[in-house]
Amino acid sequence: TTDISKRYGDTLALDLGALRIEAGERVGLVGNNGAGKTTLLRLALDLIRPTTGTVELAGVRVGSRDESWKRRVGAFLDARFLVDYLRPREYLRFVAGAYGVDADEADARLDRFAPFLGAALEGGLIRDLSLGNAAKVGIVGTMLPEPELIVLDEPFANLDPGARIALETLLREESQRRGATVLVSSHDLDHVVGVCSRVLVLAEGRLVRDTPSTPGTRAELRDFFARGGGALQGLALAA
């Protein structure tokens, strides 16, 4: 991002300035409600346009006429990304097809995700699945086309403990197996630290901490938010 910001009237939702994420990094966004996490993801996906600044993916400006970046990204932000009148396998084939992956290849790739999907894969219509199983389908839809960048918003919400741990493993494998970049927003500090190699902390629309994930990061983040990390007094942590 370059000089990126987003305003809604007089409300400043995000004022991030410059941010660079390298290929293959696993980056976690954490912050209280209203910190700007989802705004940043939506800007990165061209779902909203910035008030100032630009977002680029590998040199291609997001929002320009060159839309080649879209095939390099897989994203799931919420249930609105799903086609709820399809069955899970139908939806996953549909998503894979949008990236040029045929149904046979999609089914072959699904074998790797079957333990994570469990009963969700052969369930009824997506609209009839539990919140957790619907989320699993959406999450797998981001990874099935094997994009260079995986973008997920609150992926651990609604998942049971076993599925959360399995998702950690899947995201690390995507990064290690084929060099995928992972950008995850979550309130779940434990799983963010478990997955990510780098953690960005947002407060009131601004980046207040950018740190590698280390064995002490979880405790530092817990202490930060226990002391009211939603306000800009947390800027001291950026040093």
PDB file of C-alpha atoms in Angstrom:
ATOM      1  CA  THR A   1       0.000   0.000   0.000  1.00  0.00           C
ATOM      2  CA  THR A   2       1.067   3.588  -0.626  1.00  0.00           C
ATOM      3  CA  ASP A   3      -0.438   6.510   1.337  1.00  0.00           C
ATOM      4  CA  ILE A   4      -3.595   4.449   1.827  1.00  0.00           C
ATOM      5  CA  SER A   5      -6.545   5.828   3.784  1.00  0.00           C
ATOM      6  CA  LYS A   6     -10.309   5.410   3.907  1.00  0.00           C
ATOM      7  CA  ARG A   7     -12.887   7.892   5.201  1.00  0.00           C
ATOM      8  CA  TYR A   8     -16.647   7.623   5.570  1.00  0.00           C
ATOM      9  CA  GLY A   9     -17.753  11.229   5.895  1.00  0.00           C
ATOM     10  CA  ASP A  10     -15.959  12.635   8.927  1.00  0.00           C
ATOM     11  CA  THR A  11     -15.003   9.155  10.176  1.00  0.00           C
ATOM     12  CA  LEU A  12     -11.470   7.982   9.485  1.00  0.00           C
ATOM     13  CA  ALA A  13     -11.704   4.201   9.140  1.00  0.00           C
ATOM     14  CA  LEU A  14      -8.102   3.611   8.074  1.00  0.00           C
ATOM     15  CA  ASP A  15      -4.941   5.680   7.767  1.00  0.00           C
ATOM     16  CA  LEU A  16      -2.261   3.143   7.054  1.00  0.00           C
ATOM     17  CA  GLY A  17       0.226   4.969   4.871  1.00  0.00           C
ATOM     18  CA  ALA A  18       2.774   2.515   3.471  1.00  0.00           C
ATOM     19  CA  LEU A  19       2.768  -1.227   4.115  1.00  0.00           C
ATOM     20  CA  ARG A  20       4.732  -3.931   2.312  1.00  0.00           C
ATOM     21  CA  ILE A  21       4.071  -7.655   2.591  1.00  0.00           C
ATOM     22  CA  GLU A  22       6.612  -9.950   0.989  1.00  0.00           C
ATOM     23  CA  ALA A  23       5.747 -13.040  -1.040  1.00  0.00           C
ATOM     24  CA  GLY A  24       5.458 -16.104   1.187  1.00  0.00           C
ATOM     25  CA  GLU A  25       4.843 -14.212   4.415  1.00  0.00           C
ATOM     26  CA  ARG A  26       2.039 -15.263   6.769  1.00  0.00           C
ATOM     27  CA  VAL A  27       0.683 -12.011   8.200  1.00  0.00           C
ATOM     28  CA  GLY A  28      -1.923 -11.638  10.946  1.00  0.00           C
ATOM     29  CA  LEU A  29      -4.052  -8.527  11.505  1.00  0.00           C
ATOM     30  CA  VAL A  30      -5.278  -8.043  15.061  1.00  0.00           C
ATOM     31  CA  GLY A  31      -7.175  -5.227  16.723  1.00  0.00           C
ATOM     32  CA  ASN A  32     -10.410  -4.466  18.507  1.00  0.00           C
ATOM     33  CA  ASN A  33     -13.677  -3.939  16.634  1.00  0.00           C
ATOM     34  CA  GLY A  34     -13.445  -0.829  14.483  1.00  0.00           C
ATOM     35  CA  ALA A  35      -9.652  -0.922  14.315  1.00  0.00           C
ATOM     36  CA  GLY A  36      -9.671  -1.065  10.503  1.00  0.00           C
ATOM     37  CA  LYS A  37      -8.843  -4.724   9.849  1.00  0.00           C
ATOM     38  CA  THR A  38     -11.752  -5.546   7.554  1.00  0.00           C
ATOM     39  CA  THR A  39     -11.457  -2.160   5.850  1.00  0.00           C
ATOM     40  CA  LEU A  40      -7.882  -3.006   4.905  1.00  0.00           C
ATOM     41  CA  LEU A  41      -8.886  -6.408   3.525  1.00  0.00           C
ATOM     42  CA  ARG A  42     -11.750  -4.910   1.523  1.00  0.00           C
ATOM     43  CA  LEU A  43      -9.407  -2.288   0.069  1.00  0.00           C
ATOM     44  CA  ALA A  44      -6.922  -5.018  -0.845  1.00  0.00           C
ATOM     45  CA  LEU A  45      -9.657  -6.888  -2.726  1.00  0.00           C
ATOM     46  CA  ASP A  46     -11.090  -3.821  -4.519  1.00  0.00           C
ATOM     47  CA  LEU A  47     -14.418  -4.247  -2.727  1.00  0.00           C
ATOM     48  CA  ILE A  48     -14.173  -0.607  -1.675  1.00  0.00           C
ATOM     49  CA  ARG A  49     -12.021   2.187  -3.062  1.00  0.00           C
ATOM     50  CA  PRO A  50      -9.519   4.140  -0.959  1.00  0.00           C
ATOM     51  CA  THR A  51      -9.983   7.820  -0.158  1.00  0.00           C
ATOM     52  CA  THR A  52      -6.288   8.293  -0.814  1.00  0.00           C
ATOM     53  CA  GLY A  53      -3.474   6.067  -1.964  1.00  0.00           C
ATOM     54  CA  THR A  54      -3.133   2.806  -3.840  1.00  0.00           C
ATOM     55  CA  VAL A  55      -2.861  -0.933  -3.285  1.00  0.00           C
ATOM     56  CA  GLU A  56      -0.635  -3.032  -5.535  1.00  0.00           C
ATOM     57  CA  LEU A  57      -0.154  -6.755  -5.920  1.00  0.00           C
ATOM     58  CA  ALA A  58       3.162  -7.677  -7.541  1.00  0.00           C
ATOM     59  CA  GLY A  59       3.282  -4.343  -9.355  1.00  0.00           C
ATOM     60  CA  VAL A  60      -0.337  -4.367 -10.578  1.00  0.00           C
ATOM     61  CA  ARG A  61      -2.537  -1.647  -9.100  1.00  0.00           C
ATOM     62  CA  VAL A  62      -5.706  -3.015  -7.545  1.00  0.00           C
ATOM     63  CA  GLY A  63      -8.690  -1.190  -9.044  1.00  0.00           C
ATOM     64  CA  SER A  64      -7.008  -0.438 -12.384  1.00  0.00           C
ATOM     65  CA  ARG A  65      -8.081  -1.776 -15.765  1.00  0.00           C
ATOM     66  CA  ASP A  66      -5.517  -4.557 -15.423  1.00  0.00           C
ATOM     67  CA  GLU A  67      -7.446  -7.189 -13.451  1.00  0.00           C
ATOM     68  CA  SER A  68      -4.830  -9.931 -13.767  1.00  0.00           C
ATOM     69  CA  TRP A  69      -4.232  -9.704 -10.003  1.00  0.00           C
ATOM     70  CA  LYS A  70      -7.641 -11.295  -9.326  1.00  0.00           C
ATOM     71  CA  ARG A  71      -6.524 -14.739 -10.438  1.00  0.00           C
ATOM     72  CA  ARG A  72      -3.618 -14.521  -8.019  1.00  0.00           C
ATOM     73  CA  VAL A  73      -5.865 -14.034  -4.974  1.00  0.00           C
ATOM     74  CA  GLY A  74      -8.247 -16.288  -3.065  1.00  0.00           C
ATOM     75  CA  ALA A  75     -10.444 -14.646  -0.432  1.00  0.00           C
ATOM     76  CA  PHE A  76     -13.216 -15.416   2.031  1.00  0.00           C
ATOM     77  CA  LEU A  77     -14.413 -12.567   4.245  1.00  0.00           C
ATOM     78  CA  ASP A  78     -17.917 -13.704   5.196  1.00  0.00           C
ATOM     79  CA  ALA A  79     -20.907 -15.807   4.129  1.00  0.00           C
ATOM     80  CA  ARG A  80     -21.790 -13.344   1.368  1.00  0.00           C
ATOM     81  CA  PHE A  81     -18.891 -14.823  -0.609  1.00  0.00           C
ATOM     82  CA  LEU A  82     -20.776 -18.150  -0.786  1.00  0.00           C
ATOM     83  CA  VAL A  83     -23.392 -19.214  -3.328  1.00  0.00           C
ATOM     84  CA  ASP A  84     -25.817 -20.663  -0.828  1.00  0.00           C
ATOM     85  CA  TYR A  85     -28.137 -22.481  -3.236  1.00  0.00           C
ATOM     86  CA  LEU A  86     -25.267 -24.765  -4.334  1.00  0.00           C
ATOM     87  CA  ARG A  87     -24.040 -27.876  -2.575  1.00  0.00           C
ATOM     88  CA  PRO A  88     -20.494 -27.646  -1.167  1.00  0.00           C
ATOM     89  CA  ARG A  89     -18.856 -29.713  -3.901  1.00  0.00           C
ATOM     90  CA  GLU A  90     -20.736 -27.779  -6.591  1.00  0.00           C
ATOM     91  CA  TYR A  91     -19.611 -24.482  -5.082  1.00  0.00           C
ATOM     92  CA  LEU A  92     -15.983 -25.579  -4.823  1.00  0.00           C
ATOM     93  CA  ARG A  93     -15.967 -26.782  -8.436  1.00  0.00           C
ATOM     94  CA  PHE A  94     -17.519 -23.465  -9.459  1.00  0.00           C
ATOM     95  CA  VAL A  95     -14.834 -21.459  -7.662  1.00  0.00           C
ATOM     96  CA  ALA A  96     -12.044 -23.630  -9.067  1.00  0.00           C
ATOM     97  CA  GLY A  97     -13.493 -23.233 -12.551  1.00  0.00           C
ATOM     98  CA  ALA A  98     -13.310 -19.455 -12.243  1.00  0.00           C
ATOM     99  CA  TYR A  99      -9.528 -19.905 -11.974  1.00  0.00           C
ATOM    100  CA  GLY A 100      -9.347 -22.325 -14.911  1.00  0.00           C
ATOM    101  CA  VAL A 101      -9.246 -25.512 -12.805  1.00  0.00           C
ATOM    102  CA  ASP A 102     -11.543 -28.218 -14.234  1.00  0.00           C
ATOM    103  CA  ALA A 103     -13.888 -30.357 -12.133  1.00  0.00           C
ATOM    104  CA  ASP A 104     -11.679 -33.476 -12.162  1.00  0.00           C
ATOM    105  CA  GLU A 105      -8.653 -31.537 -10.971  1.00  0.00           C
ATOM    106  CA  ALA A 106     -10.765 -29.751  -8.347  1.00  0.00           C
ATOM    107  CA  ASP A 107     -11.995 -33.092  -7.010  1.00  0.00           C
ATOM    108  CA  ALA A 108      -8.419 -34.410  -6.885  1.00  0.00           C
ATOM    109  CA  ARG A 109      -7.282 -31.348  -4.940  1.00  0.00           C
ATOM    110  CA  LEU A 110     -10.225 -31.709  -2.549  1.00  0.00           C
ATOM    111  CA  ASP A 111      -8.758 -34.947  -1.210  1.00  0.00           C
ATOM    112  CA  ARG A 112      -6.189 -32.921   0.703  1.00  0.00           C
ATOM    113  CA  PHE A 113      -8.910 -30.843   2.370  1.00  0.00           C
ATOM    114  CA  ALA A 114     -11.322 -33.689   3.111  1.00  0.00           C
ATOM    115  CA  PRO A 115     -10.216 -34.164   6.739  1.00  0.00           C
ATOM    116  CA  PHE A 116     -10.786 -30.446   7.427  1.00  0.00           C
ATOM    117  CA  LEU A 117     -14.147 -30.345   5.627  1.00  0.00           C
ATOM    118  CA  GLY A 118     -15.445 -33.545   7.194  1.00  0.00           C
ATOM    119  CA  ALA A 119     -19.206 -33.959   6.772  1.00  0.00           C
ATOM    120  CA  ALA A 120     -19.468 -30.458   5.268  1.00  0.00           C
ATOM    121  CA  LEU A 121     -18.205 -31.661   1.884  1.00  0.00           C
ATOM    122  CA  GLU A 122     -21.122 -33.956   1.126  1.00  0.00           C
ATOM    123  CA  GLY A 123     -23.731 -31.947   3.006  1.00  0.00           C
ATOM    124  CA  GLY A 124     -26.917 -30.444   1.620  1.00  0.00           C
ATOM    125  CA  LEU A 125     -27.259 -26.936   0.276  1.00  0.00           C
ATOM    126  CA  ILE A 126     -24.790 -24.448   1.705  1.00  0.00           C
ATOM    127  CA  ARG A 127     -27.678 -22.411   3.118  1.00  0.00           C
ATOM    128  CA  ASP A 128     -28.605 -25.400   5.320  1.00  0.00           C
ATOM    129  CA  LEU A 129     -25.118 -25.966   6.758  1.00  0.00           C
ATOM    130  CA  SER A 130     -24.111 -24.869  10.221  1.00  0.00           C
ATOM    131  CA  LEU A 131     -22.122 -21.645  10.447  1.00  0.00           C
ATOM    132  CA  GLY A 132     -18.968 -23.633  11.084  1.00  0.00           C
ATOM    133  CA  ASN A 133     -19.404 -25.993   8.144  1.00  0.00           C
ATOM    134  CA  ALA A 134     -20.325 -23.145   5.794  1.00  0.00           C
ATOM    135  CA  ALA A 135     -17.162 -21.333   6.884  1.00  0.00           C
ATOM    136  CA  LYS A 136     -15.095 -24.448   6.144  1.00  0.00           C
ATOM    137  CA  VAL A 137     -16.458 -24.508   2.594  1.00  0.00           C
ATOM    138  CA  GLY A 138     -15.623 -20.828   2.096  1.00  0.00           C
ATOM    139  CA  ILE A 139     -12.128 -21.238   3.514  1.00  0.00           C
ATOM    140  CA  VAL A 140     -11.329 -24.230   1.327  1.00  0.00           C
ATOM    141  CA  GLY A 141     -12.641 -22.270  -1.650  1.00  0.00           C
ATOM    142  CA  THR A 142      -9.821 -19.772  -1.124  1.00  0.00           C
ATOM    143  CA  MET A 143      -7.119 -22.432  -1.186  1.00  0.00           C
ATOM    144  CA  LEU A 144      -8.433 -24.868  -3.809  1.00  0.00           C
ATOM    145  CA  PRO A 145      -7.331 -22.775  -6.862  1.00  0.00           C
ATOM    146  CA  GLU A 146      -3.855 -22.467  -5.273  1.00  0.00           C
ATOM    147  CA  PRO A 147      -3.645 -18.664  -5.448  1.00  0.00           C
ATOM    148  CA  GLU A 148      -0.488 -16.781  -4.591  1.00  0.00           C
ATOM    149  CA  LEU A 149      -2.292 -14.734  -1.919  1.00  0.00           C
ATOM    150  CA  ILE A 150      -4.869 -16.099   0.558  1.00  0.00           C
ATOM    151  CA  VAL A 151      -7.025 -13.486   2.348  1.00  0.00           C
ATOM    152  CA  LEU A 152      -9.244 -14.534   5.264  1.00  0.00           C
ATOM    153  CA  ASP A 153     -11.311 -12.471   7.701  1.00  0.00           C
ATOM    154  CA  GLU A 154     -12.031 -14.125  11.066  1.00  0.00           C
ATOM    155  CA  PRO A 155     -11.554 -17.661   9.711  1.00  0.00           C
ATOM    156  CA  PHE A 156     -11.398 -19.228  13.187  1.00  0.00           C
ATOM    157  CA  ALA A 157     -14.784 -17.881  14.258  1.00  0.00           C
ATOM    158  CA  ASN A 158     -17.531 -20.544  14.375  1.00  0.00           C
ATOM    159  CA  LEU A 159     -15.022 -23.389  13.993  1.00  0.00           C
ATOM    160  CA  ASP A 160     -14.740 -26.028  16.709  1.00  0.00           C
ATOM    161  CA  PRO A 161     -11.363 -26.471  18.457  1.00  0.00           C
ATOM    162  CA  GLY A 162     -10.268 -29.358  16.243  1.00  0.00           C
ATOM    163  CA  ALA A 163     -11.080 -27.464  13.052  1.00  0.00           C
ATOM    164  CA  ARG A 164      -9.219 -24.394  14.285  1.00  0.00           C
ATOM    165  CA  ILE A 165      -6.079 -26.431  14.852  1.00  0.00           C
ATOM    166  CA  ALA A 166      -6.497 -28.133  11.465  1.00  0.00           C
ATOM    167  CA  LEU A 167      -6.848 -24.719   9.790  1.00  0.00           C
ATOM    168  CA  GLU A 168      -3.609 -23.553  11.379  1.00  0.00           C
ATOM    169  CA  THR A 169      -1.886 -26.563   9.828  1.00  0.00           C
ATOM    170  CA  LEU A 170      -3.469 -26.015   6.407  1.00  0.00           C
ATOM    171  CA  LEU A 171      -2.423 -22.367   6.244  1.00  0.00           C
ATOM    172  CA  ARG A 172       1.149 -23.131   7.250  1.00  0.00           C
ATOM    173  CA  GLU A 173       1.255 -25.928   4.659  1.00  0.00           C
ATOM    174  CA  GLU A 174      -0.018 -23.624   1.899  1.00  0.00           C
ATOM    175  CA  SER A 175       2.817 -21.245   2.671  1.00  0.00           C
ATOM    176  CA  GLN A 176       5.516 -23.868   3.043  1.00  0.00           C
ATOM    177  CA  ARG A 177       4.431 -26.203   0.209  1.00  0.00           C
ATOM    178  CA  ARG A 178       4.033 -23.658  -2.602  1.00  0.00           C
ATOM    179  CA  GLY A 179       5.107 -20.291  -1.186  1.00  0.00           C
ATOM    180  CA  ALA A 180       1.606 -18.842  -0.776  1.00  0.00           C
ATOM    181  CA  THR A 181       1.265 -15.519   1.024  1.00  0.00           C
ATOM    182  CA  VAL A 182      -1.344 -15.531   3.801  1.00  0.00           C
ATOM    183  CA  LEU A 183      -3.157 -12.475   5.177  1.00  0.00           C
ATOM    184  CA  VAL A 184      -5.474 -13.288   8.092  1.00  0.00           C
ATOM    185  CA  SER A 185      -7.562 -10.974  10.258  1.00  0.00           C
ATOM    186  CA  SER A 186      -8.717 -12.432  13.561  1.00  0.00           C
ATOM    187  CA  HIS A 187      -9.628 -11.697  17.164  1.00  0.00           C
ATOM    188  CA  ASP A 188      -8.143 -15.060  18.135  1.00  0.00           C
ATOM    189  CA  LEU A 189      -4.660 -14.134  19.303  1.00  0.00           C
ATOM    190  CA  ASP A 190      -3.592 -17.720  19.992  1.00  0.00           C
ATOM    191  CA  HIS A 191      -4.338 -18.947  16.491  1.00  0.00           C
ATOM    192  CA  VAL A 192      -2.970 -15.827  14.783  1.00  0.00           C
ATOM    193  CA  VAL A 193       0.344 -16.327  16.526  1.00  0.00           C
ATOM    194  CA  GLY A 194       0.158 -20.056  15.767  1.00  0.00           C
ATOM    195  CA  VAL A 195      -0.230 -19.436  12.034  1.00  0.00           C
ATOM    196  CA  CYS A 196       1.553 -16.193  11.289  1.00  0.00           C
ATOM    197  CA  SER A 197       5.194 -15.260  10.983  1.00  0.00           C
ATOM    198  CA  ARG A 198       4.368 -11.554  11.339  1.00  0.00           C
ATOM    199  CA  VAL A 199       1.667  -9.725  13.300  1.00  0.00           C
ATOM    200  CA  LEU A 200       0.238  -6.265  12.553  1.00  0.00           C
ATOM    201  CA  VAL A 201      -1.712  -4.525  15.319  1.00  0.00           C
ATOM    202  CA  LEU A 202      -4.263  -1.884  14.288  1.00  0.00           C
ATOM    203  CA  ALA A 203      -5.911   0.650  16.590  1.00  0.00           C
ATOM    204  CA  GLU A 204      -8.315   3.400  15.505  1.00  0.00           C
ATOM    205  CA  GLY A 205      -7.416   2.801  11.874  1.00  0.00           C
ATOM    206  CA  ARG A 206      -3.655   3.088  12.363  1.00  0.00           C
ATOM    207  CA  LEU A 207      -0.825   0.595  12.492  1.00  0.00           C
ATOM    208  CA  VAL A 208       0.587   0.634  16.021  1.00  0.00           C
ATOM    209  CA  ARG A 209       2.735  -2.472  15.933  1.00  0.00           C
ATOM    210  CA  ASP A 210       4.450  -4.531  13.224  1.00  0.00           C
ATOM    211  CA  THR A 211       6.405  -7.394  14.702  1.00  0.00           C
ATOM    212  CA  PRO A 212       7.696 -10.866  13.870  1.00  0.00           C
ATOM    213  CA  SER A 213       5.832 -13.634  15.647  1.00  0.00           C
ATOM    214  CA  THR A 214       8.025 -15.033  18.432  1.00  0.00           C
ATOM    215  CA  PRO A 215       7.392 -17.243  21.466  1.00  0.00           C
ATOM    216  CA  GLY A 216       6.742 -14.084  23.501  1.00  0.00           C
ATOM    217  CA  THR A 217       4.354 -12.408  21.044  1.00  0.00           C
ATOM    218  CA  ARG A 218       1.201 -14.028  22.428  1.00  0.00           C
ATOM    219  CA  ALA A 219       1.887 -12.766  25.952  1.00  0.00           C
ATOM    220  CA  GLU A 220       2.786  -9.286  24.669  1.00  0.00           C
ATOM    221  CA  LEU A 221      -0.458  -9.039  22.695  1.00  0.00           C
ATOM    222  CA  ARG A 222      -2.544 -10.261  25.623  1.00  0.00           C
ATOM    223  CA  ASP A 223      -0.984  -7.607  27.824  1.00  0.00           C
ATOM    224  CA  PHE A 224      -1.496  -4.937  25.167  1.00  0.00           C
ATOM    225  CA  PHE A 225      -5.205  -5.627  24.783  1.00  0.00           C
ATOM    226  CA  ALA A 226      -5.703  -6.130  28.526  1.00  0.00           C
ATOM    227  CA  ARG A 227      -4.472  -2.537  28.930  1.00  0.00           C
ATOM    228  CA  GLY A 228      -7.024  -1.211  26.433  1.00  0.00           C
ATOM    229  CA  GLY A 229      -5.170  -1.749  23.168  1.00  0.00           C
ATOM    230  CA  GLY A 230      -8.009  -0.274  21.140  1.00  0.00           C
ATOM    231  CA  ALA A 231      -6.803   3.274  21.726  1.00  0.00           C
ATOM    232  CA  LEU A 232      -3.792   5.088  20.374  1.00  0.00           C
ATOM    233  CA  GLN A 233      -2.031   5.137  23.719  1.00  0.00           C
ATOM    234  CA  GLY A 234      -0.781   1.756  22.413  1.00  0.00           C
ATOM    235  CA  LEU A 235       1.487   3.602  19.994  1.00  0.00           C
ATOM    236  CA  ALA A 236       4.294   3.134  22.469  1.00  0.00           C
ATOM    237  CA  LEU A 237       4.335  -0.530  21.518  1.00  0.00           C
ATOM    238  CA  ALA A 238       5.386   0.327  17.972  1.00  0.00           C
ATOM    239  CA  ALA A 239       8.868   1.292  19.096  1.00  0.00           C
TER     240      ALA A 239
END
